[in-house]
Amino acid sequence: MIRFLLLSLCILMAFTGCKKKSSATPPEAVSLVFPEENSECTTGVSLGSETSQVEFIWNLADHTETYELRVTNIATGTVQTIVSTTNSATLPLAKGEQFSWLVRSRNSEVEQTVSSAEWYFYNSGSRTTFAPFPATIESPASSANVFMDINNEVELVWSASDLDNDITGYEVYFSVETPPIDLIRSLSSEVTSVKVSVSSDTVYYWRIIVIDEEGNRSDTGIYSFKVL
């Protein structure tokens, strides 16, 4: 009888433990608020001639205990991080530089983290002209599976922004190798899509270079998709 009770208790504990684990809810992604996407941040508190303190704000997310803010200097690749339990945090940033930022949501019940969208901005400084922001890839999405059309083509689509409004054109690099080194098109600023010939069951890599009147260039980094 005692042996039966012990066995029943072990089964109950195992079932309860599994049920608790399976019911854990992963965090949700936040919506970014400030600094605004593709903007110049002019509200930072000056810390001297080289640096200012910038406040980042986002909306709270469900099932989230902590938020990890990640800010990247585009020119140097330097990443700054800070963890917050609220919907804001501040970091010291170099003046007159371009940055990207995102927020990762976390909770202690699951290992899974969820990232927000990634936004770009300039931290206000003495700069009077600005390099264009990296293009935003619209389609195909990163690592997407896609079907080619009846002409065995896939359309690449992007958008771009520049504080000076002086984008002159785009370079499209596309190949089955990574990094993609084949320049397949040089396009004017009015054209933000191009169709490329593809084959089924193949992975392709692509990136967009944005160029402005000053000769400044920005790079999306490498994106990929698979044709089914």
PDB file of C-alpha atoms in Angstrom:
ATOM      1  CA  MET A   1       0.000   0.000   0.000  1.00  0.00           C
ATOM      2  CA  ILE A   2       2.817   2.398   0.930  1.00  0.00           C
ATOM      3  CA  ARG A   3       4.634   1.521  -2.272  1.00  0.00           C
ATOM      4  CA  PHE A   4       1.480   2.294  -4.278  1.00  0.00           C
ATOM      5  CA  LEU A   5       1.061   5.672  -2.563  1.00  0.00           C
ATOM      6  CA  LEU A   6       4.684   6.614  -3.228  1.00  0.00           C
ATOM      7  CA  LEU A   7       4.354   5.642  -6.882  1.00  0.00           C
ATOM      8  CA  SER A   8       1.163   7.689  -7.218  1.00  0.00           C
ATOM      9  CA  LEU A   9       2.830  10.698  -5.589  1.00  0.00           C
ATOM     10  CA  CYS A  10       5.815  10.512  -8.000  1.00  0.00           C
ATOM     11  CA  ILE A  11       3.488  10.348 -11.001  1.00  0.00           C
ATOM     12  CA  LEU A  12       1.495  13.333  -9.712  1.00  0.00           C
ATOM     13  CA  MET A  13       4.653  15.382  -9.119  1.00  0.00           C
ATOM     14  CA  ALA A  14       6.003  14.558 -12.577  1.00  0.00           C
ATOM     15  CA  PHE A  15       2.708  15.498 -14.209  1.00  0.00           C
ATOM     16  CA  THR A  16       2.470  18.740 -12.250  1.00  0.00           C
ATOM     17  CA  GLY A  17       6.060  19.666 -13.104  1.00  0.00           C
ATOM     18  CA  CYS A  18       5.557  19.039 -16.806  1.00  0.00           C
ATOM     19  CA  LYS A  19       2.309  20.952 -16.829  1.00  0.00           C
ATOM     20  CA  LYS A  20       3.916  23.961 -15.179  1.00  0.00           C
ATOM     21  CA  LYS A  21       6.806  23.944 -17.626  1.00  0.00           C
ATOM     22  CA  SER A  22       4.585  23.653 -20.697  1.00  0.00           C
ATOM     23  CA  SER A  23       2.342  26.505 -19.544  1.00  0.00           C
ATOM     24  CA  ALA A  24       5.201  29.032 -19.378  1.00  0.00           C
ATOM     25  CA  THR A  25       4.522  31.918 -21.760  1.00  0.00           C
ATOM     26  CA  PRO A  26       7.364  33.488 -23.737  1.00  0.00           C
ATOM     27  CA  PRO A  27       7.790  37.272 -23.682  1.00  0.00           C
ATOM     28  CA  GLU A  28       6.346  39.465 -26.401  1.00  0.00           C
ATOM     29  CA  ALA A  29       8.230  41.970 -28.547  1.00  0.00           C
ATOM     30  CA  VAL A  30       8.128  45.656 -27.620  1.00  0.00           C
ATOM     31  CA  SER A  31       7.237  48.526 -29.919  1.00  0.00           C
ATOM     32  CA  LEU A  32       9.990  51.140 -30.144  1.00  0.00           C
ATOM     33  CA  VAL A  33       9.074  54.775 -29.469  1.00  0.00           C
ATOM     34  CA  PHE A  34      12.137  57.041 -29.248  1.00  0.00           C
ATOM     35  CA  PRO A  35      14.574  57.904 -30.826  1.00  0.00           C
ATOM     36  CA  GLU A  36      12.316  57.698 -33.843  1.00  0.00           C
ATOM     37  CA  GLU A  37      13.205  55.579 -36.873  1.00  0.00           C
ATOM     38  CA  ASN A  38      15.518  57.229 -39.414  1.00  0.00           C
ATOM     39  CA  SER A  39      15.666  60.514 -37.492  1.00  0.00           C
ATOM     40  CA  GLU A  40      18.150  62.877 -35.861  1.00  0.00           C
ATOM     41  CA  CYS A  41      18.005  62.738 -32.071  1.00  0.00           C
ATOM     42  CA  THR A  42      18.359  66.308 -30.756  1.00  0.00           C
ATOM     43  CA  THR A  43      17.208  65.817 -27.152  1.00  0.00           C
ATOM     44  CA  GLY A  44      20.331  64.242 -25.657  1.00  0.00           C
ATOM     45  CA  VAL A  45      21.929  65.850 -22.592  1.00  0.00           C
ATOM     46  CA  SER A  46      25.438  67.029 -23.473  1.00  0.00           C
ATOM     47  CA  LEU A  47      28.248  65.380 -21.518  1.00  0.00           C
ATOM     48  CA  GLY A  48      30.966  67.404 -23.262  1.00  0.00           C
ATOM     49  CA  SER A  49      32.151  68.034 -26.787  1.00  0.00           C
ATOM     50  CA  GLU A  50      32.188  64.355 -27.782  1.00  0.00           C
ATOM     51  CA  THR A  51      29.294  62.668 -25.977  1.00  0.00           C
ATOM     52  CA  SER A  52      25.665  63.132 -24.974  1.00  0.00           C
ATOM     53  CA  GLN A  53      23.281  61.110 -22.811  1.00  0.00           C
ATOM     54  CA  VAL A  54      20.377  59.762 -24.858  1.00  0.00           C
ATOM     55  CA  GLU A  55      17.136  58.381 -23.428  1.00  0.00           C
ATOM     56  CA  PHE A  56      15.527  55.409 -25.179  1.00  0.00           C
ATOM     57  CA  ILE A  57      11.805  54.707 -24.773  1.00  0.00           C
ATOM     58  CA  TRP A  58       9.667  51.739 -25.801  1.00  0.00           C
ATOM     59  CA  ASN A  59       6.248  50.308 -24.972  1.00  0.00           C
ATOM     60  CA  LEU A  60       5.954  47.668 -22.271  1.00  0.00           C
ATOM     61  CA  ALA A  61       5.421  44.097 -23.498  1.00  0.00           C
ATOM     62  CA  ASP A  62       3.296  41.323 -22.002  1.00  0.00           C
ATOM     63  CA  HIS A  63       4.940  38.412 -20.175  1.00  0.00           C
ATOM     64  CA  THR A  64       8.191  40.357 -19.873  1.00  0.00           C
ATOM     65  CA  GLU A  65      10.266  40.900 -16.727  1.00  0.00           C
ATOM     66  CA  THR A  66      13.348  42.644 -18.109  1.00  0.00           C
ATOM     67  CA  TYR A  67      14.306  44.511 -21.260  1.00  0.00           C
ATOM     68  CA  GLU A  68      17.790  44.479 -22.797  1.00  0.00           C
ATOM     69  CA  LEU A  69      18.539  47.635 -24.779  1.00  0.00           C
ATOM     70  CA  ARG A  70      21.205  47.146 -27.485  1.00  0.00           C
ATOM     71  CA  VAL A  71      22.660  50.188 -29.258  1.00  0.00           C
ATOM     72  CA  THR A  72      25.208  49.787 -32.068  1.00  0.00           C
ATOM     73  CA  ASN A  73      27.525  52.449 -33.490  1.00  0.00           C
ATOM     74  CA  ILE A  74      27.235  51.826 -37.242  1.00  0.00           C
ATOM     75  CA  ALA A  75      30.700  53.224 -38.051  1.00  0.00           C
ATOM     76  CA  THR A  76      32.656  51.288 -35.410  1.00  0.00           C
ATOM     77  CA  GLY A  77      30.414  48.293 -34.758  1.00  0.00           C
ATOM     78  CA  THR A  78      30.644  48.963 -31.011  1.00  0.00           C
ATOM     79  CA  VAL A  79      27.626  47.602 -29.109  1.00  0.00           C
ATOM     80  CA  GLN A  80      26.392  49.057 -25.823  1.00  0.00           C
ATOM     81  CA  THR A  81      23.828  47.177 -23.716  1.00  0.00           C
ATOM     82  CA  ILE A  82      21.856  47.910 -20.586  1.00  0.00           C
ATOM     83  CA  VAL A  83      19.093  45.947 -18.813  1.00  0.00           C
ATOM     84  CA  SER A  84      15.973  47.692 -17.537  1.00  0.00           C
ATOM     85  CA  THR A  85      12.791  46.618 -15.754  1.00  0.00           C
ATOM     86  CA  THR A  86      10.894  49.640 -17.096  1.00  0.00           C
ATOM     87  CA  ASN A  87      10.193  50.979 -20.576  1.00  0.00           C
ATOM     88  CA  SER A  88      13.168  53.338 -20.783  1.00  0.00           C
ATOM     89  CA  ALA A  89      16.928  53.531 -20.319  1.00  0.00           C
ATOM     90  CA  THR A  90      19.742  56.000 -21.008  1.00  0.00           C
ATOM     91  CA  LEU A  91      23.179  55.538 -22.559  1.00  0.00           C
ATOM     92  CA  PRO A  92      26.078  57.902 -23.352  1.00  0.00           C
ATOM     93  CA  LEU A  93      26.631  58.080 -27.125  1.00  0.00           C
ATOM     94  CA  ALA A  94      29.137  59.798 -29.413  1.00  0.00           C
ATOM     95  CA  LYS A  95      27.796  62.964 -30.986  1.00  0.00           C
ATOM     96  CA  GLY A  96      27.289  63.164 -34.741  1.00  0.00           C
ATOM     97  CA  GLU A  97      27.321  59.377 -35.234  1.00  0.00           C
ATOM     98  CA  GLN A  98      24.789  56.961 -36.723  1.00  0.00           C
ATOM     99  CA  PHE A  99      23.360  54.265 -34.461  1.00  0.00           C
ATOM    100  CA  SER A 100      20.909  51.383 -34.570  1.00  0.00           C
ATOM    101  CA  TRP A 101      18.905  50.186 -31.586  1.00  0.00           C
ATOM    102  CA  LEU A 102      16.609  47.374 -30.551  1.00  0.00           C
ATOM    103  CA  VAL A 103      15.169  45.896 -27.354  1.00  0.00           C
ATOM    104  CA  ARG A 104      15.103  42.235 -26.329  1.00  0.00           C
ATOM    105  CA  SER A 105      12.297  41.025 -24.044  1.00  0.00           C
ATOM    106  CA  ARG A 106      13.029  38.389 -21.395  1.00  0.00           C
ATOM    107  CA  ASN A 107      11.334  36.545 -18.557  1.00  0.00           C
ATOM    108  CA  SER A 108      12.718  34.000 -16.096  1.00  0.00           C
ATOM    109  CA  GLU A 109      10.281  31.217 -16.999  1.00  0.00           C
ATOM    110  CA  VAL A 110      11.641  30.555 -20.496  1.00  0.00           C
ATOM    111  CA  GLU A 111      15.013  30.783 -22.208  1.00  0.00           C
ATOM    112  CA  GLN A 112      13.467  32.271 -25.339  1.00  0.00           C
ATOM    113  CA  THR A 113      14.029  35.988 -25.947  1.00  0.00           C
ATOM    114  CA  VAL A 114      12.170  38.159 -28.435  1.00  0.00           C
ATOM    115  CA  SER A 115      13.650  41.153 -30.265  1.00  0.00           C
ATOM    116  CA  SER A 116      11.889  44.286 -31.394  1.00  0.00           C
ATOM    117  CA  ALA A 117      12.334  45.854 -34.790  1.00  0.00           C
ATOM    118  CA  GLU A 118      15.694  47.562 -35.345  1.00  0.00           C
ATOM    119  CA  TRP A 119      15.638  51.350 -35.811  1.00  0.00           C
ATOM    120  CA  TYR A 120      18.364  53.736 -37.019  1.00  0.00           C
ATOM    121  CA  PHE A 121      19.055  57.312 -35.968  1.00  0.00           C
ATOM    122  CA  TYR A 122      21.765  59.989 -35.797  1.00  0.00           C
ATOM    123  CA  ASN A 123      22.842  61.361 -32.440  1.00  0.00           C
ATOM    124  CA  SER A 124      22.868  65.128 -32.880  1.00  0.00           C
ATOM    125  CA  GLY A 125      26.262  66.813 -33.051  1.00  0.00           C
ATOM    126  CA  SER A 126      28.331  69.135 -35.216  1.00  0.00           C
ATOM    127  CA  ARG A 127      27.704  67.143 -38.389  1.00  0.00           C
ATOM    128  CA  THR A 128      26.037  69.187 -41.160  1.00  0.00           C
ATOM    129  CA  THR A 129      25.637  66.405 -43.734  1.00  0.00           C
ATOM    130  CA  PHE A 130      24.504  62.863 -43.099  1.00  0.00           C
ATOM    131  CA  ALA A 131      25.174  59.510 -44.695  1.00  0.00           C
ATOM    132  CA  PRO A 132      21.979  57.717 -45.762  1.00  0.00           C
ATOM    133  CA  PHE A 133      20.439  55.222 -43.386  1.00  0.00           C
ATOM    134  CA  PRO A 134      20.814  51.564 -44.407  1.00  0.00           C
ATOM    135  CA  ALA A 135      17.983  50.481 -46.679  1.00  0.00           C
ATOM    136  CA  THR A 136      15.061  48.629 -45.129  1.00  0.00           C
ATOM    137  CA  ILE A 137      14.531  45.249 -46.763  1.00  0.00           C
ATOM    138  CA  GLU A 138      10.843  44.851 -47.585  1.00  0.00           C
ATOM    139  CA  SER A 139      10.758  41.592 -49.542  1.00  0.00           C
ATOM    140  CA  PRO A 140      11.752  38.794 -49.427  1.00  0.00           C
ATOM    141  CA  ALA A 141      12.077  38.821 -45.643  1.00  0.00           C
ATOM    142  CA  SER A 142      15.321  37.575 -44.152  1.00  0.00           C
ATOM    143  CA  SER A 143      15.662  33.765 -44.399  1.00  0.00           C
ATOM    144  CA  ALA A 144      12.224  33.507 -46.039  1.00  0.00           C
ATOM    145  CA  ASN A 145      11.062  30.641 -48.241  1.00  0.00           C
ATOM    146  CA  VAL A 146       9.616  32.009 -51.490  1.00  0.00           C
ATOM    147  CA  PHE A 147       8.170  30.838 -54.789  1.00  0.00           C
ATOM    148  CA  MET A 148       9.359  32.155 -58.125  1.00  0.00           C
ATOM    149  CA  ASP A 149       6.848  33.604 -60.561  1.00  0.00           C
ATOM    150  CA  ILE A 150       5.930  32.207 -63.985  1.00  0.00           C
ATOM    151  CA  ASN A 151       9.053  33.850 -65.451  1.00  0.00           C
ATOM    152  CA  ASN A 152      11.324  32.120 -62.912  1.00  0.00           C
ATOM    153  CA  GLU A 153      11.918  35.437 -61.130  1.00  0.00           C
ATOM    154  CA  VAL A 154      11.687  36.876 -57.622  1.00  0.00           C
ATOM    155  CA  GLU A 155      11.253  40.580 -56.927  1.00  0.00           C
ATOM    156  CA  LEU A 156      13.630  42.248 -54.464  1.00  0.00           C
ATOM    157  CA  VAL A 157      12.041  45.240 -52.734  1.00  0.00           C
ATOM    158  CA  TRP A 158      13.484  47.810 -50.325  1.00  0.00           C
ATOM    159  CA  SER A 159      13.015  51.358 -49.047  1.00  0.00           C
ATOM    160  CA  ALA A 160      15.537  53.982 -47.933  1.00  0.00           C
ATOM    161  CA  SER A 161      15.754  57.271 -46.055  1.00  0.00           C
ATOM    162  CA  ASP A 162      18.269  60.115 -45.728  1.00  0.00           C
ATOM    163  CA  LEU A 163      18.078  63.170 -43.473  1.00  0.00           C
ATOM    164  CA  ASP A 164      19.528  65.286 -46.300  1.00  0.00           C
ATOM    165  CA  ASN A 165      17.094  63.848 -48.867  1.00  0.00           C
ATOM    166  CA  ASP A 166      19.963  63.495 -51.336  1.00  0.00           C
ATOM    167  CA  ILE A 167      19.993  59.778 -52.186  1.00  0.00           C
ATOM    168  CA  THR A 168      21.240  59.378 -55.747  1.00  0.00           C
ATOM    169  CA  GLY A 169      21.023  55.640 -56.277  1.00  0.00           C
ATOM    170  CA  TYR A 170      21.398  52.038 -55.197  1.00  0.00           C
ATOM    171  CA  GLU A 171      23.744  49.158 -55.909  1.00  0.00           C
ATOM    172  CA  VAL A 172      22.210  45.672 -55.792  1.00  0.00           C
ATOM    173  CA  TYR A 173      24.485  42.728 -55.011  1.00  0.00           C
ATOM    174  CA  PHE A 174      23.019  39.249 -55.554  1.00  0.00           C
ATOM    175  CA  SER A 175      24.474  35.734 -55.800  1.00  0.00           C
ATOM    176  CA  VAL A 176      24.352  32.164 -54.509  1.00  0.00           C
ATOM    177  CA  GLU A 177      27.495  32.871 -52.492  1.00  0.00           C
ATOM    178  CA  THR A 178      27.906  34.797 -49.268  1.00  0.00           C
ATOM    179  CA  PRO A 179      28.887  37.524 -49.088  1.00  0.00           C
ATOM    180  CA  PRO A 180      27.219  38.421 -52.404  1.00  0.00           C
ATOM    181  CA  ILE A 181      29.887  40.124 -54.512  1.00  0.00           C
ATOM    182  CA  ASP A 182      28.127  40.262 -57.892  1.00  0.00           C
ATOM    183  CA  LEU A 183      26.875  43.774 -58.662  1.00  0.00           C
ATOM    184  CA  ILE A 184      23.797  43.028 -60.771  1.00  0.00           C
ATOM    185  CA  ARG A 185      22.203  46.495 -60.938  1.00  0.00           C
ATOM    186  CA  SER A 186      23.036  50.157 -60.395  1.00  0.00           C
ATOM    187  CA  LEU A 187      19.733  51.980 -60.018  1.00  0.00           C
ATOM    188  CA  SER A 188      18.523  55.554 -59.653  1.00  0.00           C
ATOM    189  CA  SER A 189      16.976  56.776 -56.410  1.00  0.00           C
ATOM    190  CA  GLU A 190      13.465  56.418 -57.856  1.00  0.00           C
ATOM    191  CA  VAL A 191      13.799  52.651 -58.309  1.00  0.00           C
ATOM    192  CA  THR A 192      13.484  50.547 -55.149  1.00  0.00           C
ATOM    193  CA  SER A 193      12.806  47.101 -56.586  1.00  0.00           C
ATOM    194  CA  VAL A 194      14.309  44.751 -59.133  1.00  0.00           C
ATOM    195  CA  LYS A 195      13.435  41.291 -60.456  1.00  0.00           C
ATOM    196  CA  VAL A 196      16.122  38.601 -60.465  1.00  0.00           C
ATOM    197  CA  SER A 197      16.244  35.233 -62.204  1.00  0.00           C
ATOM    198  CA  VAL A 198      16.304  32.278 -59.812  1.00  0.00           C
ATOM    199  CA  SER A 199      16.191  28.488 -59.697  1.00  0.00           C
ATOM    200  CA  SER A 200      14.164  26.256 -57.406  1.00  0.00           C
ATOM    201  CA  ASP A 201      15.648  24.636 -54.299  1.00  0.00           C
ATOM    202  CA  THR A 202      18.395  27.276 -54.122  1.00  0.00           C
ATOM    203  CA  VAL A 203      19.462  29.782 -51.443  1.00  0.00           C
ATOM    204  CA  TYR A 204      20.315  33.295 -52.606  1.00  0.00           C
ATOM    205  CA  TYR A 205      22.092  36.143 -50.809  1.00  0.00           C
ATOM    206  CA  TRP A 206      21.674  39.871 -51.431  1.00  0.00           C
ATOM    207  CA  ARG A 207      22.396  43.321 -50.064  1.00  0.00           C
ATOM    208  CA  ILE A 208      21.685  46.915 -51.011  1.00  0.00           C
ATOM    209  CA  ILE A 209      24.160  49.813 -50.974  1.00  0.00           C
ATOM    210  CA  VAL A 210      22.578  53.281 -50.676  1.00  0.00           C
ATOM    211  CA  ILE A 211      24.576  56.206 -52.146  1.00  0.00           C
ATOM    212  CA  ASP A 212      24.027  59.947 -51.661  1.00  0.00           C
ATOM    213  CA  GLU A 213      25.268  63.108 -53.412  1.00  0.00           C
ATOM    214  CA  GLU A 214      28.280  63.386 -51.090  1.00  0.00           C
ATOM    215  CA  GLY A 215      29.408  59.889 -52.039  1.00  0.00           C
ATOM    216  CA  ASN A 216      28.394  58.497 -48.635  1.00  0.00           C
ATOM    217  CA  ARG A 217      27.397  54.832 -48.731  1.00  0.00           C
ATOM    218  CA  SER A 218      25.396  52.629 -46.381  1.00  0.00           C
ATOM    219  CA  ASP A 219      25.089  48.854 -46.453  1.00  0.00           C
ATOM    220  CA  THR A 220      22.103  46.743 -45.412  1.00  0.00           C
ATOM    221  CA  GLY A 221      24.253  43.786 -44.503  1.00  0.00           C
ATOM    222  CA  ILE A 222      23.535  40.351 -45.956  1.00  0.00           C
ATOM    223  CA  TYR A 223      20.013  38.985 -46.417  1.00  0.00           C
ATOM    224  CA  SER A 224      19.045  35.563 -47.743  1.00  0.00           C
ATOM    225  CA  PHE A 225      16.052  33.643 -49.020  1.00  0.00           C
ATOM    226  CA  LYS A 226      15.380  30.162 -50.379  1.00  0.00           C
ATOM    227  CA  VAL A 227      13.438  29.480 -53.551  1.00  0.00           C
ATOM    228  CA  LEU A 228      11.188  26.448 -53.110  1.00  0.00           C
TER     229      LEU A 228
END
